[in-house]
C-alpha cells in the first residue's frame, strides 16, 4: 500500500537553490507533486528532457510570475494553470513577488532536478573556493546576464542556456593548478597559457553533464573570453562567429571584475568602469551588448548593494 500524509512543513524531501525552495510532496507510479516557493526576482525553468514524454502542469497558489509563451510575455497569478505534454521548449518563469506554485509531473523530475542542483552548486562552490571569487560573483553575473537576455528578447531556450552558462562560466578553473590560479605575482608565459585553458576545460566539463541546457551552455563557456575584434581566446573568433550569449557573459564578467575589490587592486568606481566598457566597445566587447548593459547599470548598482 502506498498511502501517506505529507505537508509543506513535512515534505518527503527539500532542495534549496538560488532563491528557490522545492519540496517533494508526493510520488508514486512515476507521478510527482512538487511545491515551489520562489523569492521575488528568482527564476525557475520548465525544461524539455531528453526523450521525455512527461505531461507537466503548474498551478499558481500565491504571488505572480512572468513567463514567455510562444514569444508573448504573460503574467501568471493565483488560479492559473500552465500545462505542457510534453515540454518541447524551455519556459523561464521569473517571480515578481514571493510566489508559490504546485508542480505536477507524470514522470519523476525531482531527483533529476536535485542532482542537477547538486552538480551545479558543487561546481560553482569549488570554483569559488579555488579562485577566491565568491558565489555572489557567480550569482551577480547570472542575474545581470539574464536581465540583458530579457532586453535582447532571447528565446526561452536561450535564456535557460544563458542561466547555466553565466553561473558556470569559470567552471573550468577547477582544473587549473592552485599555484597558477592564486599566484600573486605576474604569470609566466607557460602559466598564462594554462590559465587560458579554463575555457576549454569548462566546455569539456559541461558537455559531460546530463542536462540539455548545461550541455548547450558548454559552447558559451568556451567562448566567454573571445573578443569582438577576434583577438580573444581560445579560438580567436570574431563578431557574429561568437554566440550572443557568450558576448553577454563576457561584458558582465569584465564589468563585475572591474568593480570588485581584489587582493591585488582596488575596485574601479562605477563611472570609471562604464568609461572602460565604452572605450572597448567594438574591439573587446559586442557594441550592442555594451549599449544594453549601460542602460541597465542603475539596476546593477542596486543589486550590488543588496537592495
Ligand atoms: Fe573566465
Coordinates of C-alpha atoms and ligand atoms in Angstrom, one line a residue:
X1 CA 0.0 0.0 0.0
X2 CA 1.3 3.4 -0.8
X3 CA -0.7 5.9 1.3
X4 CA 0.9 8.7 3.3
X5 CA 0.3 12.2 4.5
X6 CA 2.8 15.0 3.8
X7 CA 2.6 18.7 4.1
X8 CA 4.6 21.8 3.1
X9 CA 6.1 21.7 6.6
X10 CA 6.7 17.9 6.4
X11 CA 7.7 17.1 2.8
X12 CA 9.4 13.9 1.6
X13 CA 12.5 15.9 0.5
X14 CA 13.5 19.6 0.2
X15 CA 16.1 21.2 -2.1
X16 CA 17.0 24.9 -1.8
X17 CA 18.7 26.7 -4.6
X18 CA 19.2 30.4 -5.6
X19 CA 16.0 31.9 -4.1
X20 CA 14.1 28.7 -4.8
X21 CA 12.7 26.2 -2.3
X22 CA 11.5 23.0 -3.8
X23 CA 9.6 20.3 -1.8
X24 CA 8.6 16.9 -3.0
X25 CA 5.1 16.3 -1.5
X26 CA 4.0 13.1 -3.3
X27 CA 5.5 10.5 -5.5
X28 CA 4.2 7.2 -6.9
X29 CA 3.8 5.4 -10.2
X30 CA 6.1 8.0 -11.7
X31 CA 3.8 10.9 -11.0
X32 CA 5.2 13.6 -8.7
X33 CA 3.7 16.6 -6.9
X34 CA 6.2 19.3 -6.0
X35 CA 5.7 22.5 -4.1
X36 CA 7.8 25.5 -5.2
X37 CA 8.5 28.7 -3.3
X38 CA 10.3 31.4 -5.3
X39 CA 11.6 34.6 -3.7
X40 CA 11.0 37.9 -5.5
X41 CA 13.3 38.1 -8.6
X42 CA 14.1 34.3 -8.5
X43 CA 13.8 32.4 -11.7
X44 CA 12.6 28.8 -12.4
X45 CA 12.5 26.9 -15.6
X46 CA 10.4 24.1 -17.0
X47 CA 12.8 22.3 -19.4
X48 CA 12.4 19.5 -22.0
X49 CA 14.1 16.3 -21.0
X50 CA 16.0 14.1 -23.5
X51 CA 13.5 11.6 -24.7
X52 CA 11.0 12.9 -22.1
X53 CA 7.2 12.3 -22.7
X54 CA 6.0 13.7 -19.3
X55 CA 2.9 15.7 -19.0
X56 CA 3.6 18.6 -16.7
X57 CA 1.4 21.3 -15.1
X58 CA 1.9 24.1 -12.7
X59 CA -0.8 25.6 -10.6
X60 CA -0.1 29.1 -9.1
X61 CA -1.2 29.3 -5.4
X62 CA 0.2 32.7 -4.4
X63 CA 2.1 35.7 -5.9
X64 CA 2.8 36.2 -9.6
X65 CA 5.4 35.3 -12.2
X66 CA 6.3 36.5 -15.7
X67 CA 6.7 33.8 -18.4
X68 CA 7.2 33.9 -22.2
X69 CA 4.9 31.6 -24.1
X70 CA 5.3 31.4 -27.9
X71 CA 7.1 34.8 -28.0
X72 CA 4.5 36.5 -25.8
X73 CA 5.3 37.6 -22.2
X74 CA 2.4 36.9 -19.8
X75 CA 1.9 37.2 -16.1
X76 CA 0.5 34.1 -14.3
X77 CA -1.3 34.6 -11.0
X78 CA -3.2 32.5 -8.4
X79 CA -5.7 30.1 -10.0
X80 CA -3.7 30.0 -13.3
X81 CA -2.6 26.6 -14.6
X82 CA 0.1 26.1 -17.2
X83 CA 0.4 22.7 -18.8
X84 CA 2.6 21.1 -21.4
X85 CA 2.6 17.5 -22.6
X86 CA 5.5 17.0 -23.2
X87 CA 7.6 20.2 -22.7
X88 CA 9.1 20.9 -26.0
X89 CA 10.7 24.3 -25.3
X90 CA 12.1 25.7 -22.1
X91 CA 9.8 28.1 -20.1
X92 CA 11.5 30.6 -17.9
X93 CA 9.4 32.0 -15.0
X94 CA 10.5 35.0 -13.0
X95 CA 8.8 35.8 -9.8
X96 CA 7.5 39.3 -9.5
X97 CA 6.9 38.8 -5.8
X98 CA 7.3 35.9 -3.4
X99 CA 5.4 33.2 -5.3
X100 CA 4.2 29.6 -4.5
X101 CA 3.1 27.0 -7.0
X102 CA 2.4 23.3 -7.3
X103 CA 4.1 21.4 -10.0
X104 CA 2.7 18.1 -11.1
X105 CA 4.6 15.8 -13.5
X106 CA 3.6 12.4 -14.9
X107 CA 7.3 11.4 -14.8
X108 CA 9.8 11.7 -12.0
X109 CA 11.7 15.0 -12.2
X110 CA 12.6 15.7 -8.6
X111 CA 15.7 13.6 -8.4
X112 CA 16.8 14.9 -11.8
X113 CA 16.4 18.4 -10.5
X114 CA 18.1 17.8 -7.2
X115 CA 21.1 16.1 -8.9
X116 CA 21.5 19.0 -11.4
X117 CA 21.3 21.5 -8.5
X118 CA 23.9 19.5 -6.5
X119 CA 26.1 19.3 -9.6
X120 CA 25.7 23.0 -10.3
X121 CA 26.3 24.0 -6.7
X122 CA 29.3 21.8 -6.2
X123 CA 30.9 23.0 -9.3
X124 CA 30.3 26.7 -8.5
X125 CA 31.5 26.3 -4.9
X126 CA 34.6 24.5 -6.0
X127 CA 35.5 27.4 -8.3
X128 CA 34.7 30.0 -5.6
X129 CA 37.0 28.2 -3.1
X130 CA 39.8 27.9 -5.6
X131 CA 39.6 31.2 -7.4
X132 CA 38.8 33.4 -4.4
X133 CA 35.7 34.7 -6.1
X134 CA 32.6 34.3 -4.0
X135 CA 29.4 32.6 -5.1
X136 CA 28.0 36.1 -5.0
X137 CA 30.1 36.9 -8.0
X138 CA 28.6 34.0 -10.0
X139 CA 25.1 35.0 -8.9
X140 CA 25.5 38.6 -9.9
X141 CA 26.9 37.6 -13.3
X142 CA 23.9 35.3 -13.7
X143 CA 21.3 37.9 -12.7
X144 CA 22.7 40.6 -14.8
X145 CA 23.2 38.3 -17.9
X146 CA 19.5 37.3 -17.6
X147 CA 18.4 40.9 -17.4
X148 CA 20.4 41.6 -20.7
X149 CA 19.0 38.4 -22.2
X150 CA 15.4 39.6 -21.5
X151 CA 16.1 43.0 -23.0
X152 CA 17.6 41.3 -26.1
X153 CA 14.4 39.2 -26.4
X154 CA 16.3 35.9 -26.4
X155 CA 14.2 32.7 -26.8
X156 CA 13.2 30.8 -23.6
X157 CA 15.6 28.0 -24.7
X158 CA 18.5 30.5 -25.0
X159 CA 17.5 32.0 -21.6
X160 CA 17.8 28.6 -20.0
X161 CA 21.2 28.1 -21.6
X162 CA 22.3 31.6 -20.5
X163 CA 21.2 30.8 -17.0
X164 CA 23.7 28.0 -16.7
X165 CA 26.4 29.4 -18.8
X166 CA 26.6 32.7 -16.9
X167 CA 26.6 31.0 -13.5
X168 CA 29.3 28.4 -14.5
X169 CA 31.4 30.5 -16.9
X170 CA 34.6 29.9 -15.0
X171 CA 33.9 26.3 -14.0
X172 CA 36.9 25.1 -16.0
X173 CA 39.2 26.8 -13.4
X174 CA 38.6 23.7 -11.3
X175 CA 41.2 22.1 -13.4
X176 CA 43.8 24.9 -13.2
X177 CA 46.5 24.2 -10.5
X178 CA 46.2 26.4 -7.4
X179 CA 49.8 27.5 -7.8
X180 CA 48.7 29.3 -11.0
X181 CA 45.2 30.4 -10.1
X182 CA 46.2 32.0 -6.8
X183 CA 49.7 33.3 -7.8
X184 CA 50.2 36.8 -6.5
X185 CA 52.9 37.9 -9.0
X186 CA 52.5 38.0 -12.8
X187 CA 52.1 34.7 -14.6
X188 CA 54.9 33.3 -16.8
X189 CA 54.1 32.7 -20.4
X190 CA 53.5 29.0 -19.8
X191 CA 51.3 29.6 -16.7
X192 CA 49.2 32.1 -18.7
X193 CA 48.8 29.5 -21.5
X194 CA 47.5 27.1 -18.9
X195 CA 45.2 29.7 -17.3
X196 CA 43.6 30.4 -20.7
X197 CA 42.7 26.7 -21.0
X198 CA 39.9 27.2 -18.4
X199 CA 37.5 28.0 -21.3
X200 CA 38.2 24.6 -22.9
X201 CA 38.2 22.7 -19.6
X202 CA 34.8 24.3 -18.8
X203 CA 33.3 23.3 -22.1
X204 CA 34.5 19.7 -21.6
X205 CA 33.1 19.5 -18.1
X206 CA 29.6 20.8 -19.2
X207 CA 29.5 18.5 -22.2
X208 CA 29.6 15.6 -19.8
X209 CA 26.5 16.6 -17.7
X210 CA 23.0 15.2 -18.1
X211 CA 21.0 18.4 -18.6
X212 CA 20.4 19.5 -22.2
X213 CA 20.8 23.2 -21.2
X214 CA 24.1 22.6 -19.3
X215 CA 25.3 20.8 -22.4
X216 CA 24.2 23.7 -24.6
X217 CA 26.0 26.1 -22.3
X218 CA 29.3 24.4 -23.0
X219 CA 29.8 26.4 -26.1
X220 CA 29.1 29.7 -24.3
X221 CA 31.5 28.8 -21.6
X222 CA 34.1 28.0 -24.2
X223 CA 33.6 31.4 -25.8
X224 CA 33.4 33.8 -22.8
X225 CA 36.9 35.2 -23.4
X226 CA 36.6 35.6 -27.2
X227 CA 36.7 39.3 -28.3
X228 CA 34.6 41.1 -30.8
X229 CA 37.7 42.0 -32.8
X230 CA 38.9 38.4 -33.0
X231 CA 41.9 39.0 -30.5
X232 CA 40.4 36.8 -27.8
X233 CA 40.9 33.2 -26.8
X234 CA 40.8 30.2 -27.2
X235 CA 39.8 30.3 -30.9
X236 CA 40.2 33.9 -32.0
X237 CA 36.5 34.0 -33.1
X238 CA 35.1 37.4 -34.1
X239 CA 31.9 39.3 -34.5
X240 CA 29.0 37.0 -35.4
X241 CA 31.1 33.9 -35.0
X242 CA 30.7 34.5 -31.3
X243 CA 27.4 33.4 -29.7
X244 CA 25.5 36.5 -28.5
X245 CA 25.1 34.6 -25.2
X246 CA 28.9 34.5 -24.8
X247 CA 29.1 38.2 -25.6
X248 CA 26.7 38.9 -22.8
X249 CA 28.7 36.8 -20.3
X250 CA 31.9 38.5 -21.4
X251 CA 30.7 42.1 -20.8
X252 CA 29.1 41.3 -17.5
X253 CA 32.1 39.3 -16.2
X254 CA 34.5 42.1 -17.2
X255 CA 32.4 44.8 -15.6
X256 CA 31.9 42.8 -12.3
X257 CA 35.7 42.1 -12.2
X258 CA 36.4 45.9 -12.7
X259 CA 34.0 47.0 -9.9
X260 CA 35.0 44.3 -7.3
X261 CA 38.0 44.7 -4.9
X262 CA 40.6 42.0 -5.5
X263 CA 43.6 41.3 -3.1
X264 CA 46.0 43.0 -5.6
X265 CA 44.0 46.0 -6.6
X266 CA 41.1 48.3 -5.6
X267 CA 37.8 48.3 -7.4
X268 CA 37.1 50.9 -10.1
X269 CA 34.3 53.3 -9.5
X270 CA 31.1 52.7 -11.4
X271 CA 31.7 55.6 -13.8
X272 CA 35.3 54.6 -14.4
X273 CA 34.1 51.1 -15.3
X274 CA 31.4 52.4 -17.6
X275 CA 34.1 54.5 -19.4
X276 CA 36.3 51.4 -19.7
X277 CA 33.4 49.5 -21.3
X278 CA 32.7 52.4 -23.7
X279 CA 36.4 52.5 -24.6
X280 CA 36.4 48.8 -25.5
X281 CA 33.1 48.8 -27.3
X282 CA 33.5 47.2 -30.8
X283 CA 37.0 46.0 -30.0
X284 CA 36.8 43.8 -26.9
X285 CA 33.1 43.8 -26.5
X286 CA 30.0 43.4 -28.6
X287 CA 28.8 47.1 -29.1
X288 CA 25.0 46.2 -28.8
X289 CA 25.5 44.3 -25.6
X290 CA 27.5 47.2 -24.1
X291 CA 24.8 49.6 -25.0
X292 CA 22.0 47.5 -23.4
X293 CA 24.2 46.8 -20.4
X294 CA 25.0 50.5 -19.7
X295 CA 21.2 51.2 -19.8
X296 CA 20.8 48.5 -17.1
X297 CA 23.6 49.8 -14.8
X298 CA 21.3 51.6 -12.3
X299 CA 19.6 48.2 -11.6
X300 CA 23.1 46.6 -11.3
X301 CA 24.1 49.2 -8.7
X302 CA 21.0 48.3 -6.7
X303 CA 21.9 44.6 -6.8
X304 CA 25.5 45.1 -5.7
X305 CA 24.3 47.0 -2.7
X306 CA 21.8 44.2 -2.0
X307 CA 18.8 46.5 -2.3
Ligands
LIG1 FE1 36.9 33.3 -17.4

